[in-house]
Amino acid sequence: MSGLKMRFIKPCRETDSSPRLTVSRVKDNKDRKTETSLLLDLNILIRMEDVILRGKNPADLGLMELVNFVNQCPAESICLSPGFALSEVHPKFKKQCFEIFEVFLSIFCPQLVDHPTATRNSELDPEELRKLEFHELSLGEQYLHSISYYSLIQIHIIDSKYSNLSGVEKFNIYLDSVCDDIDMLSAVEAEIAKYCFCTKKDEYSQNLKDRIQDIKDNFLDRHADPKKRLLNIFNGVQDLKYGKSALKYSEKMFFGKNQETWVATLDSKLYWLSESIHHYPVHGEPHSKFYSIVRTDEQQNCSYWQSVDDALYARQSIREAEGKASSPLNEEDMENLHKILLNKGFADFYDEFASNKRVN
């Protein structure tokens, strides 16, 4: 656990790296009637549980940076939002999980004042921690996750089915798959595919090797059991919602206050992914519309990274010429995407990873 590090990510920004979240920034936000909101990932709630229930040291679990930061912020200037993390656990467990979160804050951040809209939910008895499965989500949430889920499933299928091909060849097959099957090309999931199909080279720096491995470990878990592999894929889908939610809610009015939304995470791969691709603000446009890919010097000088980036840009240019790049999705589009995932997506997955097949 000693390697855990708290990071604050701003998914929509003008800089290549996430800017520092400082107390002075929070104060400036408050002066301009903007609330600084931190979306907490599930790892943070789990580590809070380790402290409260198991007596572990919060400093060893990476939590003290969050604690010290919150304690230095002015009253009613910052909001900690555990709701998206709680959505990953079974509804019956939310009461206990939220209570542990509150106990932790009462001990380590006693001056923190709840947001006026904070709610407590459920008189149901606590149940063993269990992440939600896709079919348990509401239909609206399933629609929301369909593109990511289908895209990540295709990464697994292509990695297994075409194991003899190069990473660039796999990536081009991935582009064909998502464009042909669901007629959608999300830059974030494409960035994940680039890392998953990348072979670590001896000449890569340790930093780049670690970045590749962190992203692969999370999004390309090659479990021998197809059901567990599919669950791991869905967990990856759940991880992506933090950045997407921060994009959605940032700069929105909420109870009379503008929001500046960040993701607080102990998860290194979310940080590395955000350092590789982020969105940038354009006045009058949704925060998720425009994105920027950031490459280190060694990536810029590597034929693999040059090739996969060029392939993405070329495919997006074709889609823009066809009028597909900026077309908003309506309810019928989302319903069709969902049907493709439930039928073709899952069927293709089990065809490739049936129990009688060898898993690489």
PDB file of C-alpha atoms in Angstrom, residues 134-273:
ATOM      1  CA  PHE A 134     -24.118  -4.162 -16.068  1.00  0.00           C
ATOM      2  CA  HIS A 135     -27.595  -5.688 -16.214  1.00  0.00           C
ATOM      3  CA  GLU A 136     -28.363  -4.293 -12.733  1.00  0.00           C
ATOM      4  CA  LEU A 137     -27.919  -0.707 -13.883  1.00  0.00           C
ATOM      5  CA  SER A 138     -30.862   1.392 -14.934  1.00  0.00           C
ATOM      6  CA  LEU A 139     -31.572   1.458 -18.658  1.00  0.00           C
ATOM      7  CA  GLY A 140     -30.352   5.055 -18.846  1.00  0.00           C
ATOM      8  CA  GLU A 141     -27.025   4.120 -17.248  1.00  0.00           C
ATOM      9  CA  GLN A 142     -26.680   1.155 -19.610  1.00  0.00           C
ATOM     10  CA  TYR A 143     -27.177   3.509 -22.541  1.00  0.00           C
ATOM     11  CA  LEU A 144     -24.533   5.828 -21.103  1.00  0.00           C
ATOM     12  CA  HIS A 145     -21.933   3.045 -20.818  1.00  0.00           C
ATOM     13  CA  SER A 146     -22.702   1.176 -24.067  1.00  0.00           C
ATOM     14  CA  ILE A 147     -20.022   2.840 -26.225  1.00  0.00           C
ATOM     15  CA  SER A 148     -17.280   2.316 -23.646  1.00  0.00           C
ATOM     16  CA  TYR A 149     -18.344  -1.256 -22.899  1.00  0.00           C
ATOM     17  CA  TYR A 150     -18.489  -2.268 -26.545  1.00  0.00           C
ATOM     18  CA  SER A 151     -15.148  -0.592 -27.276  1.00  0.00           C
ATOM     19  CA  LEU A 152     -13.333  -2.268 -24.380  1.00  0.00           C
ATOM     20  CA  ILE A 153     -14.817  -5.650 -25.297  1.00  0.00           C
ATOM     21  CA  GLN A 154     -13.399  -5.226 -28.799  1.00  0.00           C
ATOM     22  CA  ILE A 155      -9.944  -4.489 -27.372  1.00  0.00           C
ATOM     23  CA  HIS A 156     -10.002  -7.852 -25.571  1.00  0.00           C
ATOM     24  CA  ILE A 157     -11.300  -9.765 -28.584  1.00  0.00           C
ATOM     25  CA  ILE A 158      -8.738  -8.254 -30.971  1.00  0.00           C
ATOM     26  CA  ASP A 159      -5.860  -8.758 -28.534  1.00  0.00           C
ATOM     27  CA  SER A 160      -6.758 -12.454 -28.256  1.00  0.00           C
ATOM     28  CA  LYS A 161      -7.912 -13.212 -31.803  1.00  0.00           C
ATOM     29  CA  TYR A 162      -5.037 -11.462 -33.563  1.00  0.00           C
ATOM     30  CA  SER A 163      -2.242 -12.146 -31.104  1.00  0.00           C
ATOM     31  CA  ASN A 164       0.213 -12.734 -33.960  1.00  0.00           C
ATOM     32  CA  LEU A 165      -0.285  -9.238 -35.427  1.00  0.00           C
ATOM     33  CA  SER A 166       1.616  -6.093 -34.570  1.00  0.00           C
ATOM     34  CA  GLY A 167       0.170  -3.454 -32.266  1.00  0.00           C
ATOM     35  CA  VAL A 168      -0.414  -1.087 -35.185  1.00  0.00           C
ATOM     36  CA  GLU A 169      -2.298  -3.784 -37.108  1.00  0.00           C
ATOM     37  CA  LYS A 170      -4.442  -4.534 -34.057  1.00  0.00           C
ATOM     38  CA  PHE A 171      -5.236  -0.859 -33.633  1.00  0.00           C
ATOM     39  CA  ASN A 172      -6.373  -0.531 -37.246  1.00  0.00           C
ATOM     40  CA  ILE A 173      -8.637  -3.553 -36.787  1.00  0.00           C
ATOM     41  CA  TYR A 174     -10.020  -1.866 -33.667  1.00  0.00           C
ATOM     42  CA  LEU A 175     -10.815   1.286 -35.650  1.00  0.00           C
ATOM     43  CA  ASP A 176     -12.593  -0.781 -38.293  1.00  0.00           C
ATOM     44  CA  SER A 177     -14.565  -2.617 -35.628  1.00  0.00           C
ATOM     45  CA  VAL A 178     -15.969   0.323 -33.694  1.00  0.00           C
ATOM     46  CA  CYS A 179     -16.581   2.427 -36.803  1.00  0.00           C
ATOM     47  CA  ASP A 180     -18.318  -0.375 -38.701  1.00  0.00           C
ATOM     48  CA  ASP A 181     -20.214  -1.999 -35.841  1.00  0.00           C
ATOM     49  CA  ILE A 182     -21.424   0.928 -33.745  1.00  0.00           C
ATOM     50  CA  ASP A 183     -20.472   3.822 -36.034  1.00  0.00           C
ATOM     51  CA  MET A 184     -18.772   5.546 -33.101  1.00  0.00           C
ATOM     52  CA  LEU A 185     -15.133   6.453 -32.430  1.00  0.00           C
ATOM     53  CA  SER A 186     -14.398   7.691 -28.924  1.00  0.00           C
ATOM     54  CA  ALA A 187     -10.911   9.165 -28.520  1.00  0.00           C
ATOM     55  CA  VAL A 188     -10.583   8.068 -24.883  1.00  0.00           C
ATOM     56  CA  GLU A 189     -11.302   4.398 -25.585  1.00  0.00           C
ATOM     57  CA  ALA A 190      -9.041   4.603 -28.666  1.00  0.00           C
ATOM     58  CA  GLU A 191      -6.258   5.894 -26.411  1.00  0.00           C
ATOM     59  CA  ILE A 192      -6.760   2.900 -24.128  1.00  0.00           C
ATOM     60  CA  ALA A 193      -6.523   0.614 -27.174  1.00  0.00           C
ATOM     61  CA  LYS A 194      -3.175   2.193 -28.130  1.00  0.00           C
ATOM     62  CA  TYR A 195      -1.711   1.308 -24.747  1.00  0.00           C
ATOM     63  CA  CYS A 196      -3.264  -2.156 -24.625  1.00  0.00           C
ATOM     64  CA  PHE A 197      -1.880  -3.075 -28.059  1.00  0.00           C
ATOM     65  CA  CYS A 198       1.552  -1.589 -27.343  1.00  0.00           C
ATOM     66  CA  THR A 199       4.475  -3.911 -26.754  1.00  0.00           C
ATOM     67  CA  LYS A 200       6.875  -2.580 -24.144  1.00  0.00           C
ATOM     68  CA  LYS A 201      10.283  -2.108 -25.738  1.00  0.00           C
ATOM     69  CA  ASP A 202      13.635  -2.422 -24.019  1.00  0.00           C
ATOM     70  CA  GLU A 203      14.551   1.099 -25.052  1.00  0.00           C
ATOM     71  CA  TYR A 204      11.456   2.599 -23.390  1.00  0.00           C
ATOM     72  CA  SER A 205      12.085   4.516 -20.187  1.00  0.00           C
ATOM     73  CA  GLN A 206      10.882   2.921 -16.965  1.00  0.00           C
ATOM     74  CA  ASN A 207       8.299   5.681 -16.669  1.00  0.00           C
ATOM     75  CA  LEU A 208       6.725   4.767 -20.013  1.00  0.00           C
ATOM     76  CA  LYS A 209       6.915   1.052 -19.258  1.00  0.00           C
ATOM     77  CA  ASP A 210       5.100   1.646 -15.965  1.00  0.00           C
ATOM     78  CA  ARG A 211       2.462   3.769 -17.669  1.00  0.00           C
ATOM     79  CA  ILE A 212       1.807   1.084 -20.294  1.00  0.00           C
ATOM     80  CA  GLN A 213       1.651  -1.657 -17.662  1.00  0.00           C
ATOM     81  CA  ASP A 214      -0.689   0.269 -15.355  1.00  0.00           C
ATOM     82  CA  ILE A 215      -3.186   0.860 -18.155  1.00  0.00           C
ATOM     83  CA  LYS A 216      -2.897  -2.717 -19.445  1.00  0.00           C
ATOM     84  CA  ASP A 217      -3.338  -4.198 -15.965  1.00  0.00           C
ATOM     85  CA  ASN A 218      -6.616  -2.342 -15.568  1.00  0.00           C
ATOM     86  CA  PHE A 219      -8.180  -2.459 -19.030  1.00  0.00           C
ATOM     87  CA  LEU A 220      -6.701  -5.691 -20.433  1.00  0.00           C
ATOM     88  CA  ASP A 221      -6.984  -8.159 -17.581  1.00  0.00           C
ATOM     89  CA  ARG A 222      -6.695 -11.521 -19.365  1.00  0.00           C
ATOM     90  CA  HIS A 223      -8.628 -13.641 -16.881  1.00  0.00           C
ATOM     91  CA  ALA A 224      -9.088 -17.281 -17.868  1.00  0.00           C
ATOM     92  CA  ASP A 225     -12.727 -17.288 -16.728  1.00  0.00           C
ATOM     93  CA  PRO A 226     -14.824 -15.462 -19.379  1.00  0.00           C
ATOM     94  CA  LYS A 227     -17.360 -14.219 -16.838  1.00  0.00           C
ATOM     95  CA  LYS A 228     -14.639 -12.760 -14.617  1.00  0.00           C
ATOM     96  CA  ARG A 229     -12.912 -11.266 -17.635  1.00  0.00           C
ATOM     97  CA  LEU A 230     -16.183  -9.599 -18.657  1.00  0.00           C
ATOM     98  CA  LEU A 231     -16.654  -8.299 -15.116  1.00  0.00           C
ATOM     99  CA  ASN A 232     -13.138  -6.852 -15.215  1.00  0.00           C
ATOM    100  CA  ILE A 233     -13.973  -5.132 -18.509  1.00  0.00           C
ATOM    101  CA  PHE A 234     -17.072  -3.609 -16.921  1.00  0.00           C
ATOM    102  CA  ASN A 235     -14.962  -2.427 -13.971  1.00  0.00           C
ATOM    103  CA  GLY A 236     -12.847  -0.576 -16.532  1.00  0.00           C
ATOM    104  CA  VAL A 237     -16.001   0.987 -17.933  1.00  0.00           C
ATOM    105  CA  GLN A 238     -16.920   2.107 -14.418  1.00  0.00           C
ATOM    106  CA  ASP A 239     -13.491   3.714 -14.002  1.00  0.00           C
ATOM    107  CA  LEU A 240     -14.071   5.911 -17.056  1.00  0.00           C
ATOM    108  CA  LYS A 241     -17.212   7.434 -15.589  1.00  0.00           C
ATOM    109  CA  TYR A 242     -15.227   9.594 -13.164  1.00  0.00           C
ATOM    110  CA  GLY A 243     -13.605  11.635 -15.910  1.00  0.00           C
ATOM    111  CA  LYS A 244     -16.811  11.756 -17.934  1.00  0.00           C
ATOM    112  CA  SER A 245     -18.797  12.913 -14.920  1.00  0.00           C
ATOM    113  CA  ALA A 246     -16.260  15.624 -14.130  1.00  0.00           C
ATOM    114  CA  LEU A 247     -16.607  16.852 -17.711  1.00  0.00           C
ATOM    115  CA  LYS A 248     -20.379  16.852 -17.468  1.00  0.00           C
ATOM    116  CA  TYR A 249     -20.724  18.711 -14.194  1.00  0.00           C
ATOM    117  CA  SER A 250     -17.841  21.159 -14.350  1.00  0.00           C
ATOM    118  CA  GLU A 251     -18.842  24.761 -14.981  1.00  0.00           C
ATOM    119  CA  LYS A 252     -22.495  23.915 -14.298  1.00  0.00           C
ATOM    120  CA  MET A 253     -24.700  25.889 -11.924  1.00  0.00           C
ATOM    121  CA  PHE A 254     -25.684  23.848  -8.870  1.00  0.00           C
ATOM    122  CA  PHE A 255     -27.828  25.479  -6.167  1.00  0.00           C
ATOM    123  CA  GLY A 256     -26.678  28.914  -7.246  1.00  0.00           C
ATOM    124  CA  LYS A 257     -22.987  28.066  -7.445  1.00  0.00           C
ATOM    125  CA  ASN A 258     -20.861  27.418 -10.480  1.00  0.00           C
ATOM    126  CA  GLN A 259     -18.869  24.192 -10.285  1.00  0.00           C
ATOM    127  CA  GLU A 260     -15.215  23.474 -10.942  1.00  0.00           C
ATOM    128  CA  THR A 261     -15.043  19.694 -10.865  1.00  0.00           C
ATOM    129  CA  TRP A 262     -11.980  17.534 -10.267  1.00  0.00           C
ATOM    130  CA  VAL A 263     -11.388  13.805  -9.817  1.00  0.00           C
ATOM    131  CA  ALA A 264      -9.578  12.750  -6.641  1.00  0.00           C
ATOM    132  CA  THR A 265      -8.026   9.334  -7.128  1.00  0.00           C
ATOM    133  CA  LEU A 266      -5.533   6.854  -5.737  1.00  0.00           C
ATOM    134  CA  ASP A 267      -5.637   5.032  -9.069  1.00  0.00           C
ATOM    135  CA  SER A 268      -2.452   5.504 -11.103  1.00  0.00           C
ATOM    136  CA  LYS A 269      -3.925   4.370 -14.394  1.00  0.00           C
ATOM    137  CA  LEU A 270      -6.637   7.050 -14.292  1.00  0.00           C
ATOM    138  CA  TYR A 271      -3.892   9.599 -13.794  1.00  0.00           C
ATOM    139  CA  TRP A 272      -1.750   8.220 -16.620  1.00  0.00           C
ATOM    140  CA  LEU A 273      -4.729   8.118 -18.960  1.00  0.00           C
TER     141      LEU A 273
END
